[in-house]
Amino acid sequence: MDDQRVSLASLFLVYLVLSEGRCSVGVGSRDEPGYKTRYVEVQVDHFSFANSDTFQLRYLVNDTYYKDGGPIFLYTGNEGDIEGFVKNTGLLIEMAPRFGALVIFAEHRYYGQSLPYGKESFKDPAHLGYLTSTQALADFAVLITHLKKTVPGAANSPVFAFGGSYGGMLAAWIRMKYPHLVAGSLASAASIFQYPGITDCEAYSHVATRTFQRSGAGCPERIRSSWDVIQDLGKTDAGRHNLTSMFRLCEPLAADDMPTLVNWLVNLWMIYALTDYPYAADFLTPLPAWPVKEACHLITSHEDVLSGVAAATKLYFNFTGQAVCLDISQPYYGGLAWQYQACTEQIEPICSDGVNDMFPAIPWDLVAFSQACYQRWKVRPRPYWAVTEYWGRNISAASNIIFSNGDLDPWSAGCVLKSLSDSLIAIVMEDAAHHLDLRPSNPADPPSVVKARAQEADIIEKWIQEYHLTT
Ligand SMILES: *[C@@H]1O[C@H](CO)[C@@H](O)[C@H](O)[C@H]1NC(C)=O
Ligand SMILES: *[C@@H]1O[C@H](CO)[C@@H](O)[C@H](O)[C@H]1NC(C)=O
Ligand SMILES: *[C@@H]1O[C@H](CO)[C@@H](O)[C@H](O)[C@H]1NC(C)=O
Ligand SMILES: *[C@@H]1O[C@H](CO)[C@@H](O)[C@H](O)[C@H]1NC(C)=O
């Protein structure tokens, strides 16, 4: 396989796996402790009258702290079962007592139990075509209307949307699209600028590299030097045998598995950076506190580059000591529905040049990407639609959105890092990974995050007061 094809294959996988890897998922479908499960009936297609089908959208409710007329805190669910987001999000319920808030976690269509066509939902483009962010936002808008009608005392309650990652993008967008229903939003790690033409595709790799740089002297340099070692070993049977045993792979590595191995490692470092939390957490997988620092320690303390990289790989996949072998074909998170979204409207280019970052040079190639999407889903991306639909970089006509960002998080590269007006407020949290502010508070939280949460609550209080002055 020539280099070009290696890069292109890598590109597609890097992109998809990353997109999947950025959110939490929970499996299982029991009632989440602390929440009541409810459903609201919504249209499969909010935007045309050609299809009158409806389905049940799941949402979870905690009304313990709710006081009549208090605000509604709505988590705009992203790409996963909603229960996973409840487990990894503490901010709404922790803030609820101060405001007498009703806490709602709404599930995104095509995830968890909210499948428009049940098991048939993923059958073909005709069933999957209703999986768009605009449809999901409309679901949430219908839910808000439903809550205001049915929850006692809520008719005039201000609604605040909260979300992290793609959920943060939805939180921002719902305020932009439905300002009459949503009084304000907290959009954490919301990469609303990570679209073609408005953010450099390398920016993501730069932030990931910086996170490794800050976690161990010489660490990115060691990782950068590992790629040639790995590719050289990949050229011979003996070398691939060596790689198979070093990484404890489940299947012996074949010559044409090399792009998959490289991909798997590129993704691994990127995912390490985004889950670099200050305490042991189980976001995508159980990891120790400050996992990047731990990984860098392993990478730099082994004399041999490959042994160090292999040790850091096992730290990620075998922190619990349960892994029998490592499977490079296993996605970091197998969200089928997100793969489809990433092939249609959520085109967020990521690339690397191998010089200014610690990764191999992997270009962004829309043609190859589109081809792979067509093969997989029989659809082609519309790469520029999101910029048209969601305003590109000029969101100055919007208001009442807090954009919070962790500076360790590669996704911050496509986020709003500077305040754009008095009510489009950016907060950058030092030493914080992917939407750390939304996670349950923890004694190990860095001061920046403690401060951000206090600031976020104060801003919401101000917006609640303004809401009641004007309605
Ligand atoms: C709501 O959440 C709080 C805090 O976690 C918990 O104490 C309470 O039991 C929950 N309410 C319900 C109805 O489960
Ligand atoms: C595998 O390759 C690495 C790097 O070239 C080398 O240090 C190590 O000795 C090799 N191990 C075996 C078992 O061949
Ligand atoms: C995972 O860790 C356990 C306990 O240390 C060990 O026995 C096992 O061999 C490890 N698995 C892999 C794939 O490295
Ligand atoms: C941004 O949009 C506003 C109107 O919403 C317009 O007044 C302003 O000139 C735009 N700014 C830029 C830099 O395009």
mmCIF file of C-alpha atoms in Angstrom, residues 9-187:
data_model
loop_
_atom_site.group_PDB
_atom_site.id
_atom_site.type_symbol
_atom_site.label_atom_id
_atom_site.label_comp_id
_atom_site.label_asym_id
_atom_site.label_seq_id
_atom_site.Cartn_x
_atom_site.Cartn_y
_atom_site.Cartn_z
ATOM 1 C CA ALA A 9 -7.409 5.369 5.076
ATOM 2 C CA SER A 10 -6.041 6.753 8.302
ATOM 3 C CA LEU A 11 -7.728 10.026 7.752
ATOM 4 C CA PHE A 12 -11.157 8.541 7.477
ATOM 5 C CA LEU A 13 -10.785 6.403 10.534
ATOM 6 C CA VAL A 14 -9.119 9.076 12.614
ATOM 7 C CA TYR A 15 -11.905 11.379 11.832
ATOM 8 C CA LEU A 16 -14.728 8.975 12.530
ATOM 9 C CA VAL A 17 -13.294 7.424 15.630
ATOM 10 C CA LEU A 18 -12.492 10.803 17.080
ATOM 11 C CA SER A 19 -15.924 12.063 16.460
ATOM 12 C CA GLU A 20 -17.283 9.059 18.237
ATOM 13 C CA GLY A 21 -14.801 9.198 21.029
ATOM 14 C CA ARG A 22 -15.691 12.573 22.288
ATOM 15 C CA CYS A 23 -18.692 11.779 24.344
ATOM 16 C CA SER A 24 -19.688 9.454 27.042
ATOM 17 C CA VAL A 25 -21.998 6.542 26.640
ATOM 18 C CA GLY A 26 -23.784 4.363 29.053
ATOM 19 C CA VAL A 27 -25.196 1.031 28.101
ATOM 20 C CA GLY A 28 -28.241 -0.552 29.645
ATOM 21 C CA SER A 29 -31.703 0.858 29.976
ATOM 22 C CA ARG A 30 -32.848 0.745 33.590
ATOM 23 C CA ASP A 31 -34.140 3.882 35.276
ATOM 24 C CA GLU A 32 -31.203 6.092 36.124
ATOM 25 C CA PRO A 33 -31.104 6.521 39.930
ATOM 26 C CA GLY A 34 -32.342 9.959 40.947
ATOM 27 C CA TYR A 35 -34.414 10.437 37.789
ATOM 28 C CA LYS A 36 -37.853 9.529 36.583
ATOM 29 C CA THR A 37 -38.145 8.380 32.992
ATOM 30 C CA ARG A 38 -40.688 10.167 30.806
ATOM 31 C CA TYR A 39 -41.502 10.276 27.103
ATOM 32 C CA VAL A 40 -42.855 12.950 24.814
ATOM 33 C CA GLU A 41 -44.355 12.281 21.408
ATOM 34 C CA VAL A 42 -42.589 14.128 18.588
ATOM 35 C CA GLN A 43 -42.780 14.211 14.806
ATOM 36 C CA VAL A 44 -40.233 12.124 12.936
ATOM 37 C CA ASP A 45 -40.025 15.006 10.462
ATOM 38 C CA HIS A 46 -40.652 18.446 11.927
ATOM 39 C CA PHE A 47 -39.963 20.229 8.657
ATOM 40 C CA SER A 48 -42.259 18.707 6.092
ATOM 41 C CA PHE A 49 -45.792 17.410 5.945
ATOM 42 C CA ALA A 50 -44.920 14.480 3.703
ATOM 43 C CA ASN A 51 -44.306 12.169 6.660
ATOM 44 C CA SER A 52 -46.708 12.253 9.589
ATOM 45 C CA ASP A 53 -45.019 9.514 11.657
ATOM 46 C CA THR A 54 -44.285 10.222 15.300
ATOM 47 C CA PHE A 55 -42.147 8.537 17.961
ATOM 48 C CA GLN A 56 -41.501 8.672 21.701
ATOM 49 C CA LEU A 57 -38.521 10.751 22.786
ATOM 50 C CA ARG A 58 -37.142 9.797 26.192
ATOM 51 C CA TYR A 59 -36.258 12.311 28.888
ATOM 52 C CA LEU A 60 -35.262 12.011 32.537
ATOM 53 C CA VAL A 61 -36.634 14.273 35.265
ATOM 54 C CA ASN A 62 -35.479 15.212 38.758
ATOM 55 C CA ASP A 63 -37.949 17.552 40.470
ATOM 56 C CA THR A 64 -36.625 17.256 44.038
ATOM 57 C CA TYR A 65 -35.418 20.871 44.131
ATOM 58 C CA TYR A 66 -38.045 22.341 41.837
ATOM 59 C CA LYS A 67 -40.090 25.223 43.172
ATOM 60 C CA ASP A 68 -43.110 26.528 41.252
ATOM 61 C CA GLY A 69 -41.926 29.097 38.718
ATOM 62 C CA GLY A 70 -38.295 28.048 39.119
ATOM 63 C CA PRO A 71 -36.119 27.625 36.038
ATOM 64 C CA ILE A 72 -35.919 24.490 33.942
ATOM 65 C CA PHE A 73 -32.365 23.203 33.469
ATOM 66 C CA LEU A 74 -32.388 21.145 30.293
ATOM 67 C CA TYR A 75 -29.448 19.000 29.248
ATOM 68 C CA THR A 76 -29.605 18.801 25.462
ATOM 69 C CA GLY A 77 -28.529 15.198 24.996
ATOM 70 C CA ASN A 78 -25.869 14.346 22.505
ATOM 71 C CA GLU A 79 -24.577 11.249 20.772
ATOM 72 C CA GLY A 80 -25.253 8.503 23.267
ATOM 73 C CA ASP A 81 -27.706 6.943 25.634
ATOM 74 C CA ILE A 82 -28.929 9.767 27.882
ATOM 75 C CA GLU A 83 -28.092 7.797 31.027
ATOM 76 C CA GLY A 84 -24.386 8.072 30.213
ATOM 77 C CA PHE A 85 -24.693 11.856 30.290
ATOM 78 C CA VAL A 86 -26.468 11.816 33.648
ATOM 79 C CA LYS A 87 -23.578 9.804 35.102
ATOM 80 C CA ASN A 88 -20.953 12.162 33.721
ATOM 81 C CA THR A 89 -22.741 15.457 34.404
ATOM 82 C CA GLY A 90 -23.151 16.865 37.912
ATOM 83 C CA LEU A 91 -23.484 20.581 37.351
ATOM 84 C CA LEU A 92 -27.251 20.799 36.739
ATOM 85 C CA ILE A 93 -28.297 18.869 39.820
ATOM 86 C CA GLU A 94 -25.653 20.561 41.977
ATOM 87 C CA MET A 95 -26.889 24.002 40.902
ATOM 88 C CA ALA A 96 -30.587 23.107 41.152
ATOM 89 C CA PRO A 97 -31.084 23.799 44.919
ATOM 90 C CA ARG A 98 -29.810 27.396 44.604
ATOM 91 C CA PHE A 99 -32.373 28.169 41.884
ATOM 92 C CA GLY A 100 -35.239 25.830 42.740
ATOM 93 C CA ALA A 101 -34.696 24.315 39.303
ATOM 94 C CA LEU A 102 -36.324 21.405 37.546
ATOM 95 C CA VAL A 103 -33.612 19.189 36.046
ATOM 96 C CA ILE A 104 -34.262 17.457 32.724
ATOM 97 C CA PHE A 105 -31.952 15.290 30.614
ATOM 98 C CA ALA A 106 -33.367 14.893 27.120
ATOM 99 C CA GLU A 107 -32.223 12.123 24.804
ATOM 100 C CA HIS A 108 -31.076 12.831 21.259
ATOM 101 C CA ARG A 109 -33.078 11.064 18.569
ATOM 102 C CA TYR A 110 -31.518 7.829 17.200
ATOM 103 C CA TYR A 111 -29.667 7.186 20.491
ATOM 104 C CA GLY A 112 -30.573 5.149 23.543
ATOM 105 C CA GLN A 113 -34.291 4.469 23.554
ATOM 106 C CA SER A 114 -35.289 7.362 21.298
ATOM 107 C CA LEU A 115 -35.362 5.506 18.004
ATOM 108 C CA PRO A 116 -37.856 6.896 15.486
ATOM 109 C CA TYR A 117 -38.294 3.553 13.760
ATOM 110 C CA GLY A 118 -37.205 1.154 16.485
ATOM 111 C CA LYS A 119 -34.803 -1.471 15.190
ATOM 112 C CA GLU A 120 -35.466 -0.365 11.627
ATOM 113 C CA SER A 121 -34.043 3.090 12.346
ATOM 114 C CA PHE A 122 -30.610 2.227 10.923
ATOM 115 C CA LYS A 123 -31.855 0.121 8.040
ATOM 116 C CA ASP A 124 -31.322 2.485 5.130
ATOM 117 C CA PRO A 125 -30.982 6.163 4.204
ATOM 118 C CA ALA A 126 -34.772 6.559 4.123
ATOM 119 C CA HIS A 127 -35.068 5.611 7.805
ATOM 120 C CA LEU A 128 -31.847 7.311 8.895
ATOM 121 C CA GLY A 129 -32.401 10.556 7.029
ATOM 122 C CA TYR A 130 -34.242 12.142 9.962
ATOM 123 C CA LEU A 131 -31.080 12.007 12.028
ATOM 124 C CA THR A 132 -30.025 15.653 11.906
ATOM 125 C CA SER A 133 -29.171 18.229 14.538
ATOM 126 C CA THR A 134 -31.959 20.494 13.303
ATOM 127 C CA GLN A 135 -34.525 17.737 13.872
ATOM 128 C CA ALA A 136 -33.023 17.074 17.312
ATOM 129 C CA LEU A 137 -33.272 20.755 18.249
ATOM 130 C CA ALA A 138 -36.901 20.747 17.142
ATOM 131 C CA ASP A 139 -37.522 17.708 19.381
ATOM 132 C CA PHE A 140 -36.118 19.639 22.321
ATOM 133 C CA ALA A 141 -38.212 22.689 21.428
ATOM 134 C CA VAL A 142 -41.339 20.518 21.418
ATOM 135 C CA LEU A 143 -40.274 19.043 24.764
ATOM 136 C CA ILE A 144 -39.887 22.526 26.276
ATOM 137 C CA THR A 145 -43.343 23.496 25.095
ATOM 138 C CA HIS A 146 -44.701 20.263 26.563
ATOM 139 C CA LEU A 147 -42.988 20.864 29.926
ATOM 140 C CA LYS A 148 -44.259 24.427 30.153
ATOM 141 C CA LYS A 149 -47.793 23.159 29.578
ATOM 142 C CA THR A 150 -47.677 20.180 31.931
ATOM 143 C CA VAL A 151 -45.319 20.985 34.834
ATOM 144 C CA PRO A 152 -47.178 22.842 37.604
ATOM 145 C CA GLY A 153 -46.032 26.453 37.827
ATOM 146 C CA ALA A 154 -43.702 26.166 34.837
ATOM 147 C CA ALA A 155 -45.718 28.139 32.280
ATOM 148 C CA ASN A 156 -43.466 31.166 32.748
ATOM 149 C CA SER A 157 -40.303 29.389 33.864
ATOM 150 C CA PRO A 158 -37.095 30.408 32.123
ATOM 151 C CA VAL A 159 -35.385 27.489 30.421
ATOM 152 C CA PHE A 160 -31.606 27.109 30.402
ATOM 153 C CA ALA A 161 -29.950 24.640 28.082
ATOM 154 C CA PHE A 162 -26.784 22.851 29.158
ATOM 155 C CA GLY A 163 -24.568 20.553 27.173
ATOM 156 C CA GLY A 164 -21.042 19.319 26.614
ATOM 157 C CA SER A 165 -19.266 18.537 23.352
ATOM 158 C CA TYR A 166 -21.862 18.037 20.578
ATOM 159 C CA GLY A 167 -24.418 18.488 23.381
ATOM 160 C CA GLY A 168 -22.796 21.873 24.046
ATOM 161 C CA MET A 169 -23.188 22.771 20.396
ATOM 162 C CA LEU A 170 -26.866 21.859 20.645
ATOM 163 C CA ALA A 171 -27.180 23.957 23.810
ATOM 164 C CA ALA A 172 -25.730 26.975 21.979
ATOM 165 C CA TRP A 173 -27.784 26.394 18.845
ATOM 166 C CA ILE A 174 -31.091 25.961 20.654
ATOM 167 C CA ARG A 175 -30.685 29.436 22.136
ATOM 168 C CA MET A 176 -29.807 30.776 18.671
ATOM 169 C CA LYS A 177 -32.734 29.042 16.950
ATOM 170 C CA TYR A 178 -35.425 29.185 19.640
ATOM 171 C CA PRO A 179 -34.651 32.263 21.776
ATOM 172 C CA HIS A 180 -38.326 32.548 22.714
ATOM 173 C CA LEU A 181 -38.142 29.125 24.394
ATOM 174 C CA VAL A 182 -34.627 29.186 25.847
ATOM 175 C CA ALA A 183 -33.480 32.077 28.075
ATOM 176 C CA GLY A 184 -29.803 31.152 27.968
ATOM 177 C CA SER A 185 -27.295 28.348 27.551
ATOM 178 C CA LEU A 186 -24.149 26.903 28.984
ATOM 179 C CA ALA A 187 -22.266 25.371 26.085
#
